Amino acid sequence: PEGGDCPGGIRVGTIEVARYGMREAEMDAIAELIARGLVKGEEPESVRADAVALRRSFPTLYYCFEAGLPPA
């Protein structure tokens, strides 16, 4: 498309995952989860289980007053 008025694709909230302290490796893992479900046709239950496991490994929400910044 020529402009932003006709977007295509999937918009992933990178700001939100960064707030949980996720970095490049986790972005790759998220892309793989999306590919498993949409491109490879894997069963949603299997992809969901791995997505939940990834998210559970990042329990702290950063960039708020209580938690400060994520570890480097």
mmCIF file of N, CA and C in Angstrom:
data_model
loop_
_atom_site.group_PDB
_atom_site.id
_atom_site.type_symbol
_atom_site.label_atom_id
_atom_site.label_comp_id
_atom_site.label_asym_id
_atom_site.label_seq_id
_atom_site.Cartn_x
_atom_site.Cartn_y
_atom_site.Cartn_z
ATOM 1 N N PRO A 1 0.824 -1.203 0.000
ATOM 2 C CA PRO A 1 0.000 0.000 0.000
ATOM 3 C C PRO A 1 0.864 1.262 0.000
ATOM 4 N N GLU A 2 0.319 2.300 -0.518
ATOM 5 C CA GLU A 2 1.064 3.552 -0.607
ATOM 6 C C GLU A 2 1.107 4.328 0.694
ATOM 7 N N GLY A 3 0.106 4.206 1.506
ATOM 8 C CA GLY A 3 0.064 4.991 2.730
ATOM 9 C C GLY A 3 -0.315 4.154 3.925
ATOM 10 N N GLY A 4 -0.381 4.811 5.056
ATOM 11 C CA GLY A 4 -0.733 4.118 6.285
ATOM 12 C C GLY A 4 -2.218 3.871 6.433
ATOM 13 N N ASP A 5 -3.009 4.334 5.474
ATOM 14 C CA ASP A 5 -4.452 4.145 5.575
ATOM 15 C C ASP A 5 -4.903 2.757 5.121
ATOM 16 N N CYS A 6 -3.970 1.955 4.608
ATOM 17 C CA CYS A 6 -4.300 0.614 4.149
ATOM 18 C C CYS A 6 -3.221 -0.362 4.625
ATOM 19 N N PRO A 7 -3.119 -0.565 5.931
ATOM 20 C CA PRO A 7 -2.052 -1.426 6.445
ATOM 21 C C PRO A 7 -2.302 -2.902 6.153
ATOM 22 N N GLY A 8 -1.245 -3.677 6.207
ATOM 23 C CA GLY A 8 -1.362 -5.114 6.037
ATOM 24 C C GLY A 8 -0.451 -5.806 7.030
ATOM 25 N N GLY A 9 -0.706 -7.072 7.292
ATOM 26 C CA GLY A 9 0.145 -7.821 8.198
ATOM 27 C C GLY A 9 -0.367 -7.825 9.619
ATOM 28 N N ILE A 10 0.490 -8.260 10.510
ATOM 29 C CA ILE A 10 0.148 -8.363 11.932
ATOM 30 C C ILE A 10 0.916 -7.297 12.687
ATOM 31 N N ARG A 11 0.233 -6.580 13.539
ATOM 32 C CA ARG A 11 0.894 -5.575 14.374
ATOM 33 C C ARG A 11 1.151 -6.192 15.740
ATOM 34 N N VAL A 12 2.406 -6.306 16.103
ATOM 35 C CA VAL A 12 2.786 -6.870 17.388
ATOM 36 C C VAL A 12 3.167 -5.723 18.306
ATOM 37 N N GLY A 13 2.637 -5.719 19.510
ATOM 38 C CA GLY A 13 2.896 -4.642 20.461
ATOM 39 C C GLY A 13 4.280 -4.744 21.070
ATOM 40 N N THR A 14 5.292 -4.311 20.334
ATOM 41 C CA THR A 14 6.662 -4.433 20.818
ATOM 42 C C THR A 14 6.917 -3.604 22.069
ATOM 43 N N ILE A 15 6.227 -2.499 22.207
ATOM 44 C CA ILE A 15 6.399 -1.698 23.417
ATOM 45 C C ILE A 15 5.928 -2.485 24.635
ATOM 46 N N GLU A 16 4.830 -3.169 24.490
ATOM 47 C CA GLU A 16 4.292 -3.934 25.617
ATOM 48 C C GLU A 16 5.222 -5.077 26.017
ATOM 49 N N VAL A 17 5.754 -5.828 25.060
ATOM 50 C CA VAL A 17 6.641 -6.928 25.433
ATOM 51 C C VAL A 17 7.960 -6.403 25.990
ATOM 52 N N ALA A 18 8.399 -5.244 25.506
ATOM 53 C CA ALA A 18 9.616 -4.637 26.063
ATOM 54 C C ALA A 18 9.389 -4.226 27.517
ATOM 55 N N ARG A 19 8.183 -3.834 27.857
ATOM 56 C CA ARG A 19 7.871 -3.470 29.246
ATOM 57 C C ARG A 19 7.999 -4.658 30.193
ATOM 58 N N TYR A 20 7.912 -5.856 29.648
ATOM 59 C CA TYR A 20 8.104 -7.059 30.462
ATOM 60 C C TYR A 20 9.559 -7.497 30.474
ATOM 61 N N GLY A 21 10.448 -6.723 29.848
ATOM 62 C CA GLY A 21 11.866 -7.042 29.851
ATOM 63 C C GLY A 21 12.306 -7.959 28.730
ATOM 64 N N MET A 22 11.420 -8.225 27.774
ATOM 65 C CA MET A 22 11.786 -9.073 26.649
ATOM 66 C C MET A 22 12.700 -8.299 25.703
ATOM 67 N N ARG A 23 13.583 -9.040 25.055
ATOM 68 C CA ARG A 23 14.553 -8.428 24.137
ATOM 69 C C ARG A 23 14.509 -9.143 22.789
ATOM 70 N N GLU A 24 15.581 -9.036 22.019
ATOM 71 C CA GLU A 24 15.597 -9.563 20.659
ATOM 72 C C GLU A 24 15.313 -11.068 20.602
ATOM 73 N N ALA A 25 15.894 -11.830 21.504
ATOM 74 C CA ALA A 25 15.683 -13.289 21.485
ATOM 75 C C ALA A 25 14.210 -13.633 21.676
ATOM 76 N N GLU A 26 13.543 -12.893 22.540
ATOM 77 C CA GLU A 26 12.118 -13.148 22.773
ATOM 78 C C GLU A 26 11.280 -12.699 21.573
ATOM 79 N N MET A 27 11.708 -11.637 20.900
ATOM 80 C CA MET A 27 11.003 -11.208 19.685
ATOM 81 C C MET A 27 11.097 -12.314 18.623
ATOM 82 N N ASP A 28 12.264 -12.947 18.522
ATOM 83 C CA ASP A 28 12.417 -14.079 17.602
ATOM 84 C C ASP A 28 11.490 -15.227 17.997
ATOM 85 N N ALA A 29 11.388 -15.480 19.297
ATOM 86 C CA ALA A 29 10.523 -16.557 19.787
ATOM 87 C C ALA A 29 9.057 -16.238 19.490
ATOM 88 N N ILE A 30 8.661 -14.984 19.649
ATOM 89 C CA ILE A 30 7.284 -14.573 19.351
ATOM 90 C C ILE A 30 7.004 -14.743 17.856
ATOM 91 N N ALA A 31 7.959 -14.349 17.006
ATOM 92 C CA ALA A 31 7.797 -14.524 15.563
ATOM 93 C C ALA A 31 7.639 -16.000 15.215
ATOM 94 N N GLU A 32 8.401 -16.854 15.887
ATOM 95 C CA GLU A 32 8.294 -18.293 15.640
ATOM 96 C C GLU A 32 6.929 -18.822 16.084
ATOM 97 N N LEU A 33 6.412 -18.329 17.193
ATOM 98 C CA LEU A 33 5.072 -18.732 17.638
ATOM 99 C C LEU A 33 4.019 -18.342 16.609
ATOM 100 N N ILE A 34 4.123 -17.138 16.078
ATOM 101 C CA ILE A 34 3.178 -16.686 15.053
ATOM 102 C C ILE A 34 3.289 -17.566 13.817
ATOM 103 N N ALA A 35 4.510 -17.848 13.390
ATOM 104 C CA ALA A 35 4.722 -18.690 12.210
ATOM 105 C C ALA A 35 4.182 -20.100 12.419
ATOM 106 N N ARG A 36 4.383 -20.638 13.601
ATOM 107 C CA ARG A 36 3.874 -21.980 13.881
ATOM 108 C C ARG A 36 2.361 -22.047 13.720
ATOM 109 N N GLY A 37 1.678 -21.013 14.166
ATOM 110 C CA GLY A 37 0.221 -21.012 14.078
ATOM 111 C C GLY A 37 -0.315 -20.657 12.705
ATOM 112 N N LEU A 38 0.272 -19.643 12.073
ATOM 113 C CA LEU A 38 -0.291 -19.142 10.822
ATOM 114 C C LEU A 38 0.314 -19.756 9.570
ATOM 115 N N VAL A 39 1.600 -20.035 9.582
ATOM 116 C CA VAL A 39 2.269 -20.530 8.383
ATOM 117 C C VAL A 39 2.336 -22.055 8.380
ATOM 118 N N LYS A 40 2.741 -22.610 9.501
ATOM 119 C CA LYS A 40 2.935 -24.060 9.583
ATOM 120 C C LYS A 40 1.659 -24.813 9.924
ATOM 121 N N GLY A 41 0.623 -24.086 10.374
ATOM 122 C CA GLY A 41 -0.657 -24.713 10.661
ATOM 123 C C GLY A 41 -0.675 -25.597 11.893
ATOM 124 N N GLU A 42 0.210 -25.327 12.830
ATOM 125 C CA GLU A 42 0.270 -26.129 14.050
ATOM 126 C C GLU A 42 -0.992 -25.909 14.886
ATOM 127 N N GLU A 43 -1.345 -26.904 15.659
ATOM 128 C CA GLU A 43 -2.532 -26.822 16.499
ATOM 129 C C GLU A 43 -2.430 -25.637 17.471
ATOM 130 N N PRO A 44 -3.485 -24.834 17.570
ATOM 131 C CA PRO A 44 -3.455 -23.657 18.450
ATOM 132 C C PRO A 44 -3.136 -23.982 19.907
ATOM 133 N N GLU A 45 -3.596 -25.127 20.400
ATOM 134 C CA GLU A 45 -3.349 -25.479 21.795
ATOM 135 C C GLU A 45 -1.859 -25.615 22.088
ATOM 136 N N SER A 46 -1.134 -26.180 21.150
ATOM 137 C CA SER A 46 0.301 -26.363 21.325
ATOM 138 C C SER A 46 1.028 -25.022 21.310
ATOM 139 N N VAL A 47 0.663 -24.169 20.363
ATOM 140 C CA VAL A 47 1.279 -22.844 20.271
ATOM 141 C C VAL A 47 0.935 -22.029 21.514
ATOM 142 N N ARG A 48 -0.301 -22.120 21.951
ATOM 143 C CA ARG A 48 -0.736 -21.372 23.127
ATOM 144 C C ARG A 48 0.054 -21.780 24.358
ATOM 145 N N ALA A 49 0.266 -23.063 24.546
ATOM 146 C CA ALA A 49 1.015 -23.539 25.709
ATOM 147 C C ALA A 49 2.425 -22.949 25.728
ATOM 148 N N ASP A 50 3.069 -22.903 24.580
ATOM 149 C CA ASP A 50 4.421 -22.331 24.516
ATOM 150 C C ASP A 50 4.403 -20.817 24.694
ATOM 151 N N ALA A 51 3.367 -20.156 24.183
ATOM 152 C CA ALA A 51 3.238 -18.703 24.364
ATOM 153 C C ALA A 51 3.034 -18.366 25.835
ATOM 154 N N VAL A 52 2.210 -19.129 26.511
ATOM 155 C CA VAL A 52 1.973 -18.906 27.940
ATOM 156 C C VAL A 52 3.260 -19.143 28.728
ATOM 157 N N ALA A 53 3.998 -20.181 28.388
ATOM 158 C CA ALA A 53 5.263 -20.465 29.079
ATOM 159 C C ALA A 53 6.259 -19.321 28.890
ATOM 160 N N LEU A 54 6.342 -18.780 27.673
ATOM 161 C CA LEU A 54 7.234 -17.647 27.421
ATOM 162 C C LEU A 54 6.820 -16.455 28.268
ATOM 163 N N ARG A 55 5.553 -16.131 28.271
ATOM 164 C CA ARG A 55 5.070 -14.972 29.017
ATOM 165 C C ARG A 55 5.279 -15.145 30.529
ATOM 166 N N ARG A 56 5.088 -16.338 31.023
ATOM 167 C CA ARG A 56 5.255 -16.582 32.465
ATOM 168 C C ARG A 56 6.698 -16.414 32.922
ATOM 169 N N SER A 57 7.638 -16.516 32.005
ATOM 170 C CA SER A 57 9.037 -16.347 32.387
ATOM 171 C C SER A 57 9.422 -14.872 32.527
ATOM 172 N N PHE A 58 8.467 -13.972 32.296
ATOM 173 C CA PHE A 58 8.681 -12.529 32.444
ATOM 174 C C PHE A 58 7.554 -11.951 33.300
ATOM 175 N N PRO A 59 7.607 -12.179 34.623
ATOM 176 C CA PRO A 59 6.489 -11.796 35.492
ATOM 177 C C PRO A 59 6.427 -10.315 35.877
ATOM 178 N N THR A 60 7.517 -9.582 35.694
ATOM 179 C CA THR A 60 7.568 -8.206 36.179
ATOM 180 C C THR A 60 7.305 -7.213 35.055
ATOM 181 N N LEU A 61 6.403 -6.283 35.297
ATOM 182 C CA LEU A 61 6.136 -5.204 34.360
ATOM 183 C C LEU A 61 7.044 -4.034 34.719
ATOM 184 N N TYR A 62 7.944 -3.660 33.798
ATOM 185 C CA TYR A 62 8.892 -2.579 34.034
ATOM 186 C C TYR A 62 8.378 -1.272 33.461
ATOM 187 N N TYR A 63 9.164 -0.228 33.658
ATOM 188 C CA TYR A 63 8.845 1.124 33.220
ATOM 189 C C TYR A 63 7.603 1.655 33.923
ATOM 190 N N CYS A 64 7.419 1.218 35.136
ATOM 191 C CA CYS A 64 6.398 1.804 35.987
ATOM 192 C C CYS A 64 7.103 2.168 37.293
ATOM 193 N N PHE A 65 6.494 2.935 38.096
ATOM 194 C CA PHE A 65 7.168 3.475 39.267
ATOM 195 C C PHE A 65 7.631 2.423 40.248
ATOM 196 N N GLU A 66 6.908 1.320 40.385
ATOM 197 C CA GLU A 66 7.259 0.310 41.382
ATOM 198 C C GLU A 66 8.435 -0.574 40.980
ATOM 199 N N ALA A 67 8.561 -0.917 39.697
ATOM 200 C CA ALA A 67 9.526 -1.929 39.285
ATOM 201 C C ALA A 67 10.818 -1.369 38.698
ATOM 202 N N GLY A 68 10.828 -0.142 38.252
ATOM 203 C CA GLY A 68 12.055 0.415 37.681
ATOM 204 C C GLY A 68 12.346 -0.100 36.285
ATOM 205 N N LEU A 69 13.618 -0.369 36.001
ATOM 206 C CA LEU A 69 14.030 -0.812 34.681
ATOM 207 C C LEU A 69 14.353 -2.298 34.655
ATOM 208 N N PRO A 70 14.190 -2.963 33.493
ATOM 209 C CA PRO A 70 14.527 -4.393 33.423
ATOM 210 C C PRO A 70 16.031 -4.596 33.516
ATOM 211 N N PRO A 71 16.442 -5.786 33.942
ATOM 212 C CA PRO A 71 17.899 -6.063 34.012
ATOM 213 C C PRO A 71 18.515 -6.010 32.620
ATOM 214 N N ALA A 72 19.747 -5.601 32.545
ATOM 215 C CA ALA A 72 20.436 -5.452 31.242
ATOM 216 C C ALA A 72 20.803 -6.758 30.624
#
